[in-house]
Amino acid sequence: MKKRLDELETVVLGCGRDASRRQKIVSHHLKADGTVVTDEDLSITETLSSCIGRLFPDANIVSEEKVIKPFDRNAELTFVFDPIDGTDSYSQGMMLWCIGVGILDRERRPVGSLIYLPFPSDGVIIRTDPGDDDVYMAGERLQLPLEKSGSLNEIAIGSSAIRLLPLSRLSCKFRAYGSALLHSLMPVLYHGVDGGITPPCYVWDIAPAHAIVIKAGLDYQYVDGEAFVYDDDLLIRRSKFLKPILIGDERFRNSMIDVFS
């Protein structure tokens, strides 16, 4: 599998660097639901779905922009990808976007991730493979799991979550990065970010980062304390999940659940 994932990484990196070069000239329009889509979203969707289908012909593929193939409940692997997470930021020329590919096993557990970040310099890949406990950034192993202080100083948050939750109960700083995947990754990459909150969105907005989050000693959980699972609504019916998600270690999640209960 490693050789096939190496090839997929090369394709994701190429897509990311091409998207970075084309960012200033790419055209965009609004979808029926009012969200932004660019030509690059559609191009990357075709490239990644073709690559994954060739390398893993028996796997499920779940993507934002279109239904690639019928969902097989017995497939060993499910690839969930977002061609550009943070499309609105991307279309405005900002650096707050990424390309994310997540891998679920037959039991729908997150086991692998490939994420392209357009920074620093020419962009990097963050990756973890099924069966590997380590996470790599630009080929270098990250020192994980992170030890958090337990205090609430800074939280990465999706902008629409500000309207959904009583945040005035908290005195910490909130950082909105314009990408659900970045909100999941920030507590992994930076010690000073205690956790994240993602508002209701879709499976491709969160699944690509989930394996990295778990291997960093963190996890996802609904804000009311319910466990987060990849059910048929998310993967087959392509529905939004209905409650905000917490991203952090158990201590962070429990403190947030207490605050918002």
mmCIF file of C-alpha atoms in Angstrom:
data_model
loop_
_atom_site.group_PDB
_atom_site.id
_atom_site.type_symbol
_atom_site.label_atom_id
_atom_site.label_comp_id
_atom_site.label_asym_id
_atom_site.label_seq_id
_atom_site.Cartn_x
_atom_site.Cartn_y
_atom_site.Cartn_z
ATOM 1 C CA MET A 1 0.000 0.000 0.000
ATOM 2 C CA LYS A 2 2.831 2.424 0.774
ATOM 3 C CA LYS A 3 3.963 2.598 -2.850
ATOM 4 C CA ARG A 4 0.432 3.377 -3.988
ATOM 5 C CA LEU A 5 0.058 6.064 -1.328
ATOM 6 C CA ASP A 6 3.434 7.486 -2.359
ATOM 7 C CA GLU A 7 2.062 7.854 -5.870
ATOM 8 C CA LEU A 8 -1.145 9.420 -4.556
ATOM 9 C CA GLU A 9 0.933 11.861 -2.494
ATOM 10 C CA THR A 10 2.835 12.917 -5.614
ATOM 11 C CA VAL A 11 -0.467 13.587 -7.397
ATOM 12 C CA VAL A 12 -1.922 15.547 -4.456
ATOM 13 C CA LEU A 13 1.270 17.614 -4.206
ATOM 14 C CA GLY A 14 1.141 18.341 -7.928
ATOM 15 C CA CYS A 15 -2.521 19.361 -7.701
ATOM 16 C CA GLY A 16 -1.748 21.656 -4.794
ATOM 17 C CA ARG A 17 1.183 23.364 -6.455
ATOM 18 C CA ASP A 18 -0.757 23.803 -9.696
ATOM 19 C CA ALA A 19 -3.662 25.295 -7.731
ATOM 20 C CA SER A 20 -1.285 27.679 -5.966
ATOM 21 C CA ARG A 21 0.170 28.864 -9.269
ATOM 22 C CA ARG A 22 -3.273 29.335 -10.808
ATOM 23 C CA GLN A 23 -4.864 30.995 -7.789
ATOM 24 C CA LYS A 24 -4.666 34.559 -9.103
ATOM 25 C CA ILE A 25 -6.309 33.729 -12.427
ATOM 26 C CA VAL A 26 -8.813 30.998 -11.550
ATOM 27 C CA SER A 27 -12.492 31.671 -12.277
ATOM 28 C CA HIS A 28 -15.282 30.885 -9.846
ATOM 29 C CA HIS A 29 -19.050 30.864 -9.540
ATOM 30 C CA LEU A 30 -21.750 30.054 -6.986
ATOM 31 C CA LYS A 31 -23.316 26.618 -6.679
ATOM 32 C CA ALA A 32 -27.041 26.134 -6.097
ATOM 33 C CA ASP A 33 -26.515 26.174 -2.322
ATOM 34 C CA GLY A 34 -24.736 29.547 -2.502
ATOM 35 C CA THR A 35 -21.229 28.226 -1.859
ATOM 36 C CA VAL A 36 -18.280 29.059 -4.090
ATOM 37 C CA VAL A 37 -16.786 26.590 -6.578
ATOM 38 C CA THR A 38 -13.805 27.228 -8.850
ATOM 39 C CA ASP A 39 -12.534 25.621 -12.027
ATOM 40 C CA GLU A 40 -9.686 24.255 -9.932
ATOM 41 C CA ASP A 41 -12.115 22.382 -7.635
ATOM 42 C CA LEU A 42 -13.512 20.589 -10.660
ATOM 43 C CA SER A 43 -10.113 19.872 -12.211
ATOM 44 C CA ILE A 44 -8.693 18.448 -8.966
ATOM 45 C CA THR A 45 -11.819 16.331 -8.493
ATOM 46 C CA GLU A 46 -11.243 14.691 -11.871
ATOM 47 C CA THR A 47 -7.529 14.162 -11.230
ATOM 48 C CA LEU A 48 -7.894 12.684 -7.728
ATOM 49 C CA SER A 49 -10.906 10.505 -8.489
ATOM 50 C CA SER A 50 -9.079 9.072 -11.512
ATOM 51 C CA CYS A 51 -5.881 8.467 -9.515
ATOM 52 C CA ILE A 52 -7.625 6.865 -6.522
ATOM 53 C CA GLY A 53 -9.803 4.753 -8.817
ATOM 54 C CA ARG A 54 -6.725 3.455 -10.633
ATOM 55 C CA LEU A 55 -4.632 2.782 -7.515
ATOM 56 C CA PHE A 56 -7.482 1.434 -5.344
ATOM 57 C CA PRO A 57 -10.121 0.142 -7.776
ATOM 58 C CA ASP A 58 -12.198 -1.606 -5.081
ATOM 59 C CA ALA A 59 -12.313 1.359 -2.699
ATOM 60 C CA ASN A 60 -15.206 3.757 -2.189
ATOM 61 C CA ILE A 61 -14.635 7.356 -3.249
ATOM 62 C CA VAL A 62 -16.630 10.165 -1.624
ATOM 63 C CA SER A 63 -15.991 13.664 -2.970
ATOM 64 C CA GLU A 64 -17.579 17.067 -2.565
ATOM 65 C CA GLU A 65 -18.228 17.996 -6.164
ATOM 66 C CA LYS A 66 -19.843 14.831 -7.559
ATOM 67 C CA VAL A 67 -20.785 11.207 -6.886
ATOM 68 C CA ILE A 68 -17.876 9.173 -8.281
ATOM 69 C CA LYS A 69 -19.259 5.624 -7.936
ATOM 70 C CA PRO A 70 -21.928 3.698 -5.977
ATOM 71 C CA PHE A 71 -21.011 3.149 -2.326
ATOM 72 C CA ASP A 72 -20.022 -0.419 -1.406
ATOM 73 C CA ARG A 73 -20.611 -1.147 2.284
ATOM 74 C CA ASN A 74 -18.157 -4.056 2.140
ATOM 75 C CA ALA A 75 -15.246 -2.166 0.615
ATOM 76 C CA GLU A 76 -11.997 -2.444 2.572
ATOM 77 C CA LEU A 77 -11.264 1.279 2.196
ATOM 78 C CA THR A 78 -13.196 4.483 1.670
ATOM 79 C CA PHE A 79 -11.416 7.595 0.374
ATOM 80 C CA VAL A 80 -13.061 10.900 1.282
ATOM 81 C CA PHE A 81 -11.592 13.967 -0.367
ATOM 82 C CA ASP A 82 -12.138 17.680 -0.705
ATOM 83 C CA PRO A 83 -10.458 19.141 -3.809
ATOM 84 C CA ILE A 84 -10.159 22.532 -2.132
ATOM 85 C CA ASP A 85 -11.318 23.097 1.433
ATOM 86 C CA GLY A 86 -11.613 26.827 1.957
ATOM 87 C CA THR A 87 -12.700 27.567 -1.619
ATOM 88 C CA ASP A 88 -13.979 31.025 -0.712
ATOM 89 C CA SER A 89 -10.565 31.955 0.707
ATOM 90 C CA TYR A 90 -8.855 30.386 -2.302
ATOM 91 C CA SER A 91 -11.017 32.342 -4.755
ATOM 92 C CA GLN A 92 -10.039 35.584 -2.986
ATOM 93 C CA GLY A 93 -6.314 34.876 -3.232
ATOM 94 C CA MET A 94 -5.819 33.974 0.440
ATOM 95 C CA MET A 95 -3.530 31.180 1.650
ATOM 96 C CA LEU A 96 -6.153 29.709 3.993
ATOM 97 C CA TRP A 97 -7.118 26.599 2.026
ATOM 98 C CA CYS A 98 -5.927 23.040 1.552
ATOM 99 C CA ILE A 99 -6.517 19.809 -0.365
ATOM 100 C CA GLY A 100 -7.552 16.903 1.827
ATOM 101 C CA VAL A 101 -7.790 13.146 1.315
ATOM 102 C CA GLY A 102 -8.928 10.923 4.181
ATOM 103 C CA ILE A 103 -8.993 7.115 4.371
ATOM 104 C CA LEU A 104 -11.545 5.091 6.348
ATOM 105 C CA ASP A 105 -11.310 1.336 6.851
ATOM 106 C CA ARG A 106 -14.168 -1.170 6.453
ATOM 107 C CA GLU A 107 -15.439 -0.322 9.954
ATOM 108 C CA ARG A 108 -15.370 3.358 8.940
ATOM 109 C CA ARG A 109 -12.533 4.190 11.288
ATOM 110 C CA PRO A 110 -10.187 6.984 10.138
ATOM 111 C CA VAL A 111 -6.835 5.359 9.380
ATOM 112 C CA GLY A 112 -5.042 7.604 6.888
ATOM 113 C CA SER A 113 -4.696 11.203 5.718
ATOM 114 C CA LEU A 114 -3.003 13.150 2.937
ATOM 115 C CA ILE A 115 -3.345 16.924 3.168
ATOM 116 C CA TYR A 116 -1.659 19.573 1.031
ATOM 117 C CA LEU A 117 -1.030 22.936 2.680
ATOM 118 C CA PRO A 118 -0.050 25.865 0.412
ATOM 119 C CA PHE A 119 2.359 27.167 3.039
ATOM 120 C CA PRO A 120 5.206 27.490 3.708
ATOM 121 C CA SER A 121 7.024 28.228 0.442
ATOM 122 C CA ASP A 122 5.825 25.882 -2.331
ATOM 123 C CA GLY A 123 3.503 23.893 -0.084
ATOM 124 C CA VAL A 124 3.846 20.716 1.982
ATOM 125 C CA ILE A 125 2.081 17.404 2.508
ATOM 126 C CA ILE A 126 0.952 16.212 5.946
ATOM 127 C CA ARG A 127 0.486 12.445 5.836
ATOM 128 C CA THR A 128 -0.251 9.407 7.942
ATOM 129 C CA ASP A 129 -0.807 5.911 6.537
ATOM 130 C CA PRO A 130 -3.054 3.043 7.620
ATOM 131 C CA GLY A 131 -1.161 0.900 10.124
ATOM 132 C CA ASP A 132 1.343 3.666 10.927
ATOM 133 C CA ASP A 133 1.135 5.528 14.248
ATOM 134 C CA ASP A 134 3.301 8.396 13.009
ATOM 135 C CA VAL A 135 2.388 11.616 11.198
ATOM 136 C CA TYR A 136 4.795 13.210 8.724
ATOM 137 C CA MET A 137 5.003 16.780 7.460
ATOM 138 C CA ALA A 138 7.178 17.339 4.391
ATOM 139 C CA GLY A 139 8.648 13.898 5.071
ATOM 140 C CA GLU A 140 9.681 14.721 8.653
ATOM 141 C CA ARG A 141 8.032 12.887 11.544
ATOM 142 C CA LEU A 142 6.052 15.171 13.851
ATOM 143 C CA GLN A 143 6.642 14.855 17.584
ATOM 144 C CA LEU A 144 3.276 13.536 18.717
ATOM 145 C CA PRO A 145 1.129 13.314 20.714
ATOM 146 C CA LEU A 146 1.084 16.920 21.801
ATOM 147 C CA GLU A 147 0.751 17.731 25.479
ATOM 148 C CA LYS A 148 -1.745 20.536 25.992
ATOM 149 C CA SER A 149 -1.700 22.845 28.996
ATOM 150 C CA GLY A 150 -5.345 22.274 29.858
ATOM 151 C CA SER A 151 -6.049 26.016 29.978
ATOM 152 C CA LEU A 152 -8.275 27.637 27.367
ATOM 153 C CA ASN A 153 -6.252 30.321 25.614
ATOM 154 C CA GLU A 154 -6.939 29.905 21.905
ATOM 155 C CA ILE A 155 -9.505 27.978 19.870
ATOM 156 C CA ALA A 156 -9.690 27.514 16.091
ATOM 157 C CA ILE A 157 -13.305 27.968 15.074
ATOM 158 C CA GLY A 158 -15.478 27.998 11.976
ATOM 159 C CA SER A 159 -17.079 31.403 11.497
ATOM 160 C CA SER A 160 -20.673 30.152 11.451
ATOM 161 C CA ALA A 161 -20.142 28.417 14.817
ATOM 162 C CA ILE A 162 -19.967 31.887 16.336
ATOM 163 C CA ARG A 163 -23.703 32.230 15.658
ATOM 164 C CA LEU A 164 -24.539 28.797 17.059
ATOM 165 C CA LEU A 165 -22.772 28.702 20.423
ATOM 166 C CA PRO A 166 -22.705 30.957 23.529
ATOM 167 C CA LEU A 167 -19.044 31.887 23.142
ATOM 168 C CA SER A 168 -19.312 34.848 25.512
ATOM 169 C CA ARG A 169 -19.020 32.271 28.316
ATOM 170 C CA LEU A 170 -15.363 31.846 27.290
ATOM 171 C CA SER A 171 -12.579 34.393 27.690
ATOM 172 C CA CYS A 172 -10.110 32.834 25.227
ATOM 173 C CA LYS A 173 -9.127 33.983 21.745
ATOM 174 C CA PHE A 174 -10.926 32.602 18.695
ATOM 175 C CA ARG A 175 -9.200 32.135 15.334
ATOM 176 C CA ALA A 176 -11.236 31.564 12.149
ATOM 177 C CA TYR A 177 -9.121 30.261 9.261
ATOM 178 C CA GLY A 178 -11.790 29.764 6.615
ATOM 179 C CA SER A 179 -11.263 26.001 6.299
ATOM 180 C CA ALA A 180 -12.726 23.223 8.424
ATOM 181 C CA LEU A 181 -9.679 21.046 7.793
ATOM 182 C CA LEU A 182 -7.354 23.808 8.985
ATOM 183 C CA HIS A 183 -9.446 24.126 12.148
ATOM 184 C CA SER A 184 -8.826 20.417 12.757
ATOM 185 C CA LEU A 185 -5.096 20.658 12.032
ATOM 186 C CA MET A 186 -4.236 23.777 14.029
ATOM 187 C CA PRO A 187 -4.451 22.025 17.450
ATOM 188 C CA VAL A 188 -2.127 19.344 16.012
ATOM 189 C CA LEU A 189 0.455 21.689 14.502
ATOM 190 C CA TYR A 190 0.574 24.385 17.187
ATOM 191 C CA HIS A 191 0.916 23.901 20.953
ATOM 192 C CA GLY A 192 -0.765 27.248 21.603
ATOM 193 C CA VAL A 193 -4.041 26.244 19.947
ATOM 194 C CA ASP A 194 -5.966 24.310 22.590
ATOM 195 C CA GLY A 195 -8.631 22.865 20.318
ATOM 196 C CA GLY A 196 -11.101 23.557 17.556
ATOM 197 C CA ILE A 197 -14.816 23.901 16.899
ATOM 198 C CA THR A 198 -16.291 23.088 13.491
ATOM 199 C CA PRO A 199 -19.886 24.053 12.669
ATOM 200 C CA PRO A 200 -22.235 21.667 10.838
ATOM 201 C CA CYS A 201 -20.767 20.799 7.436
ATOM 202 C CA TYR A 202 -20.047 17.727 5.304
ATOM 203 C CA VAL A 203 -17.953 14.589 5.643
ATOM 204 C CA TRP A 204 -15.304 15.811 3.161
ATOM 205 C CA ASP A 205 -14.764 18.889 5.367
ATOM 206 C CA ILE A 206 -13.552 16.821 8.320
ATOM 207 C CA ALA A 207 -12.691 13.222 7.367
ATOM 208 C CA PRO A 208 -9.403 14.062 5.583
ATOM 209 C CA ALA A 209 -7.861 15.330 8.840
ATOM 210 C CA HIS A 210 -9.371 12.816 11.257
ATOM 211 C CA ALA A 211 -6.606 10.183 11.204
ATOM 212 C CA ILE A 212 -3.996 12.883 11.863
ATOM 213 C CA VAL A 213 -6.082 14.244 14.738
ATOM 214 C CA ILE A 214 -6.401 10.790 16.337
ATOM 215 C CA LYS A 215 -2.712 9.959 16.003
ATOM 216 C CA ALA A 216 -1.920 13.280 17.675
ATOM 217 C CA GLY A 217 -3.872 12.136 20.751
ATOM 218 C CA LEU A 218 -6.951 14.232 19.935
ATOM 219 C CA ASP A 219 -10.369 13.329 18.528
ATOM 220 C CA TYR A 220 -13.712 14.606 17.265
ATOM 221 C CA GLN A 221 -16.853 14.727 19.415
ATOM 222 C CA TYR A 222 -20.190 16.472 19.069
ATOM 223 C CA VAL A 223 -20.611 19.544 21.237
ATOM 224 C CA ASP A 224 -23.406 17.882 23.239
ATOM 225 C CA GLY A 225 -21.133 14.967 24.166
ATOM 226 C CA GLU A 226 -22.429 12.473 21.596
ATOM 227 C CA ALA A 227 -19.756 10.386 19.879
ATOM 228 C CA PHE A 228 -18.962 11.247 16.275
ATOM 229 C CA VAL A 229 -19.388 8.364 13.784
ATOM 230 C CA TYR A 230 -19.289 8.052 10.002
ATOM 231 C CA ASP A 231 -22.854 6.938 9.381
ATOM 232 C CA ASP A 232 -24.832 6.445 6.162
ATOM 233 C CA ASP A 233 -26.179 9.993 6.320
ATOM 234 C CA LEU A 234 -22.660 11.377 5.998
ATOM 235 C CA LEU A 235 -21.103 8.899 3.573
ATOM 236 C CA ILE A 236 -23.962 7.669 1.368
ATOM 237 C CA ARG A 237 -26.687 10.293 1.566
ATOM 238 C CA ARG A 238 -24.033 13.054 1.657
ATOM 239 C CA SER A 239 -25.931 14.988 4.330
ATOM 240 C CA LYS A 240 -24.549 17.614 6.665
ATOM 241 C CA PHE A 241 -23.972 16.605 10.255
ATOM 242 C CA LEU A 242 -26.336 18.664 12.371
ATOM 243 C CA LYS A 243 -24.302 19.708 15.434
ATOM 244 C CA PRO A 244 -20.968 21.468 15.871
ATOM 245 C CA ILE A 245 -17.938 19.234 16.404
ATOM 246 C CA LEU A 246 -15.218 19.690 19.010
ATOM 247 C CA ILE A 247 -11.603 18.892 18.085
ATOM 248 C CA GLY A 248 -9.188 18.313 20.944
ATOM 249 C CA ASP A 249 -7.988 16.041 23.688
ATOM 250 C CA GLU A 250 -10.447 14.562 26.176
ATOM 251 C CA ARG A 251 -9.864 17.329 28.688
ATOM 252 C CA PHE A 252 -10.588 20.038 26.118
ATOM 253 C CA ARG A 253 -13.701 18.310 24.823
ATOM 254 C CA ASN A 254 -15.104 17.715 28.300
ATOM 255 C CA SER A 255 -14.550 21.322 29.310
ATOM 256 C CA MET A 256 -16.324 22.544 26.163
ATOM 257 C CA ILE A 257 -19.230 20.152 26.717
ATOM 258 C CA ASP A 258 -19.576 21.486 30.281
ATOM 259 C CA VAL A 259 -19.551 25.093 29.051
ATOM 260 C CA PHE A 260 -22.130 24.582 26.334
ATOM 261 C CA SER A 261 -24.432 22.101 28.082
#
